PDB file of C-alpha atoms in Angstrom:
ATOM      1  CA  MET A 291    -112.827  76.886 127.610  1.00  0.00           C
ATOM      2  CA  LYS A 292    -112.919  78.896 124.307  1.00  0.00           C
ATOM      3  CA  LYS A 293    -109.882  80.928 123.664  1.00  0.00           C
ATOM      4  CA  ALA A 294    -109.276  83.751 121.303  1.00  0.00           C
ATOM      5  CA  LEU A 295    -105.946  85.111 119.618  1.00  0.00           C
ATOM      6  CA  LEU A 296    -106.067  88.903 119.152  1.00  0.00           C
ATOM      7  CA  TYR A 297    -103.297  90.910 117.285  1.00  0.00           C
ATOM      8  CA  ILE A 298    -103.176  94.675 118.052  1.00  0.00           C
ATOM      9  CA  ASN A 299    -101.038  97.419 116.504  1.00  0.00           C
ATOM     10  CA  GLY A 300     -97.612  96.440 117.784  1.00  0.00           C
ATOM     11  CA  GLU A 301     -94.833  94.138 116.570  1.00  0.00           C
ATOM     12  CA  PRO A 302     -96.077  90.609 115.563  1.00  0.00           C
ATOM     13  CA  PRO A 303     -94.711  87.480 117.177  1.00  0.00           C
ATOM     14  CA  LYS A 304     -91.373  86.372 115.914  1.00  0.00           C
ATOM     15  CA  ASN A 305     -92.517  82.701 115.640  1.00  0.00           C
ATOM     16  CA  LEU A 306     -95.551  81.058 113.999  1.00  0.00           C
ATOM     17  CA  ILE A 307     -98.601  80.426 116.192  1.00  0.00           C
ATOM     18  CA  ASP A 308    -100.194  77.239 116.778  1.00  0.00           C
ATOM     19  CA  PHE A 309    -103.611  78.345 115.646  1.00  0.00           C
ATOM     20  CA  SER A 310    -105.382  74.904 116.485  1.00  0.00           C
ATOM     21  CA  LYS A 311    -105.631  75.878 120.077  1.00  0.00           C
ATOM     22  CA  TYR A 312    -107.764  78.997 119.287  1.00  0.00           C
ATOM     23  CA  ASN A 313    -111.501  79.165 118.622  1.00  0.00           C
ATOM     24  CA  LEU A 314    -111.288  82.566 117.122  1.00  0.00           C
ATOM     25  CA  VAL A 315    -108.303  84.540 115.567  1.00  0.00           C
ATOM     26  CA  ALA A 316    -108.711  88.443 115.172  1.00  0.00           C
ATOM     27  CA  CYS A 317    -106.823  91.704 114.602  1.00  0.00           C
ATOM     28  CA  THR A 318    -107.375  95.291 114.788  1.00  0.00           C
ATOM     29  CA  ASP A 319    -106.837  97.461 111.546  1.00  0.00           C
ATOM     30  CA  GLY A 320    -103.314  98.757 112.419  1.00  0.00           C
ATOM     31  CA  ALA A 321    -102.182  95.141 113.210  1.00  0.00           C
ATOM     32  CA  LEU A 322    -103.343  94.095 109.705  1.00  0.00           C
ATOM     33  CA  ASN A 323    -100.491  96.223 108.261  1.00  0.00           C
ATOM     34  CA  TYR A 324     -97.959  94.155 110.249  1.00  0.00           C
ATOM     35  CA  LEU A 325     -99.666  90.857 109.621  1.00  0.00           C
ATOM     36  CA  LEU A 326     -99.749  91.341 105.810  1.00  0.00           C
ATOM     37  CA  LYS A 327     -95.926  91.934 105.799  1.00  0.00           C
ATOM     38  CA  PHE A 328     -95.230  89.250 108.182  1.00  0.00           C
ATOM     39  CA  ASP A 329     -97.130  86.083 106.958  1.00  0.00           C
ATOM     40  CA  SER A 330    -100.127  85.990 104.741  1.00  0.00           C
ATOM     41  CA  GLU A 331    -101.141  82.543 106.311  1.00  0.00           C
ATOM     42  CA  ILE A 332    -101.895  84.680 109.491  1.00  0.00           C
ATOM     43  CA  VAL A 333    -104.394  86.750 107.572  1.00  0.00           C
ATOM     44  CA  SER A 334    -106.067  83.795 105.928  1.00  0.00           C
ATOM     45  CA  LYS A 335    -106.846  82.436 109.621  1.00  0.00           C
ATOM     46  CA  LEU A 336    -108.439  85.806 110.718  1.00  0.00           C
ATOM     47  CA  ASP A 337    -112.240  85.390 111.649  1.00  0.00           C
ATOM     48  CA  PHE A 338    -112.374  89.305 111.751  1.00  0.00           C
ATOM     49  CA  ILE A 339    -110.635  92.550 111.401  1.00  0.00           C
ATOM     50  CA  SER A 340    -112.051  95.475 113.503  1.00  0.00           C
ATOM     51  CA  GLY A 341    -111.274  99.082 113.985  1.00  0.00           C
ATOM     52  CA  ASP A 342    -112.029 102.530 112.333  1.00  0.00           C
ATOM     53  CA  PHE A 343    -109.780 101.671 109.458  1.00  0.00           C
ATOM     54  CA  ASP A 344    -107.841 104.883 109.776  1.00  0.00           C
ATOM     55  CA  SER A 345    -104.529 102.778 109.773  1.00  0.00           C
ATOM     56  CA  HIS A 346    -105.444 100.420 106.797  1.00  0.00           C
ATOM     57  CA  ILE A 347    -107.026 100.993 103.461  1.00  0.00           C
ATOM     58  CA  VAL A 348    -109.376  98.044 102.753  1.00  0.00           C
ATOM     59  CA  GLU A 349    -108.582  97.027  99.294  1.00  0.00           C
ATOM     60  CA  ASP A 350    -108.627  93.539  97.657  1.00  0.00           C
ATOM     61  CA  LEU A 351    -109.294  91.666 100.929  1.00  0.00           C
ATOM     62  CA  ASN A 352    -112.343  89.703 101.972  1.00  0.00           C
ATOM     63  CA  ASN A 353    -114.520  92.385 103.063  1.00  0.00           C
ATOM     64  CA  GLU A 354    -117.053  90.228 105.081  1.00  0.00           C
ATOM     65  CA  LYS A 355    -114.169  89.846 107.640  1.00  0.00           C
ATOM     66  CA  PHE A 356    -114.092  93.571 108.277  1.00  0.00           C
ATOM     67  CA  ILE A 357    -116.068  95.036 111.277  1.00  0.00           C
ATOM     68  CA  GLU A 358    -116.046  98.689 111.344  1.00  0.00           C
ATOM     69  CA  THR A 359    -115.986 100.212 114.743  1.00  0.00           C
ATOM     70  CA  PRO A 360    -115.873 103.967 114.514  1.00  0.00           C
ATOM     71  CA  ASP A 361    -116.405 104.926 118.131  1.00  0.00           C
ATOM     72  CA  GLN A 362    -113.411 107.470 118.830  1.00  0.00           C
ATOM     73  CA  ASN A 363    -113.998 107.301 122.522  1.00  0.00           C
ATOM     74  CA  LYS A 364    -112.534 103.737 122.605  1.00  0.00           C
ATOM     75  CA  THR A 365    -109.317 102.370 121.384  1.00  0.00           C
ATOM     76  CA  ASP A 366    -109.361  99.711 118.651  1.00  0.00           C
ATOM     77  CA  PHE A 367    -108.020  97.107 121.184  1.00  0.00           C
ATOM     78  CA  GLN A 368    -110.909  97.786 123.435  1.00  0.00           C
ATOM     79  CA  LYS A 369    -113.425  97.489 120.536  1.00  0.00           C
ATOM     80  CA  ALA A 370    -111.923  94.239 119.460  1.00  0.00           C
ATOM     81  CA  LEU A 371    -112.024  92.801 123.061  1.00  0.00           C
ATOM     82  CA  GLU A 372    -115.785  93.807 123.268  1.00  0.00           C
ATOM     83  CA  ILE A 373    -116.593  91.976 120.077  1.00  0.00           C
ATOM     84  CA  ILE A 374    -114.833  88.933 121.188  1.00  0.00           C
ATOM     85  CA  LEU A 375    -116.437  88.895 124.769  1.00  0.00           C
ATOM     86  CA  GLU A 376    -119.875  89.171 122.864  1.00  0.00           C
ATOM     87  CA  LYS A 377    -119.014  85.937 121.209  1.00  0.00           C
ATOM     88  CA  GLY A 378    -118.729  84.396 124.617  1.00  0.00           C
ATOM     89  CA  ILE A 379    -115.017  84.026 124.729  1.00  0.00           C
ATOM     90  CA  GLU A 380    -113.368  85.264 127.854  1.00  0.00           C
ATOM     91  CA  ASN A 381    -109.790  83.806 127.400  1.00  0.00           C
ATOM     92  CA  VAL A 382    -107.833  86.122 125.070  1.00  0.00           C
ATOM     93  CA  ASP A 383    -103.969  85.835 124.041  1.00  0.00           C
ATOM     94  CA  VAL A 384    -102.915  89.359 122.866  1.00  0.00           C
ATOM     95  CA  TYR A 385    -100.021  89.989 120.575  1.00  0.00           C
ATOM     96  CA  GLY A 386     -98.677  93.471 119.804  1.00  0.00           C
ATOM     97  CA  GLY A 387     -99.711  95.053 122.962  1.00  0.00           C
ATOM     98  CA  SER A 388     -96.274  96.218 124.162  1.00  0.00           C
ATOM     99  CA  GLY A 389     -94.984  97.367 120.687  1.00  0.00           C
ATOM    100  CA  GLY A 390     -94.870 101.076 119.799  1.00  0.00           C
ATOM    101  CA  GLU A 391     -95.012 104.078 121.883  1.00  0.00           C
ATOM    102  CA  MET A 392     -95.155 104.132 125.830  1.00  0.00           C
ATOM    103  CA  ASP A 393     -98.472 105.729 126.041  1.00  0.00           C
ATOM    104  CA  HIS A 394     -99.970 103.075 123.698  1.00  0.00           C
ATOM    105  CA  PHE A 395     -98.384 100.438 125.953  1.00  0.00           C
ATOM    106  CA  LEU A 396     -99.892 101.921 129.225  1.00  0.00           C
ATOM    107  CA  GLY A 397    -103.215 102.460 127.484  1.00  0.00           C
ATOM    108  CA  ASN A 398    -103.248  98.685 126.474  1.00  0.00           C
ATOM    109  CA  LEU A 399    -102.373  97.729 130.060  1.00  0.00           C
ATOM    110  CA  SER A 400    -105.323  99.762 131.197  1.00  0.00           C
ATOM    111  CA  VAL A 401    -107.824  98.317 128.665  1.00  0.00           C
ATOM    112  CA  ALA A 402    -106.653  94.811 129.527  1.00  0.00           C
ATOM    113  CA  ASP A 403    -107.164  95.521 133.241  1.00  0.00           C
ATOM    114  CA  PHE A 404    -110.588  97.073 132.821  1.00  0.00           C
ATOM    115  CA  MET A 405    -111.859  94.263 130.497  1.00  0.00           C
TER     116      MET A 405
END
């Protein structure tokens, strides 16, 4: 079964991830800020970065990895999950879903349950 790793705008994991068990690694634009500070190796492993890019200025990075998703009626998490599902991957590990504000956490739970 294909498996994806998705970082969203929350606190990154404390330990390095074994990327070999994932077919796809992605993040939302807000998570990219954390990942750039946390470990540049993670950024090099990304297959795509999606979002409306209101949380990150796209500079000096590989632009072919960026997928702009400007729809303000969906969260960046929801849009990233839709891209992953379109690629035929239904098993997704999500990091950063519980970090930040309580309303974001509840929203993330709602998106994960809905998808």
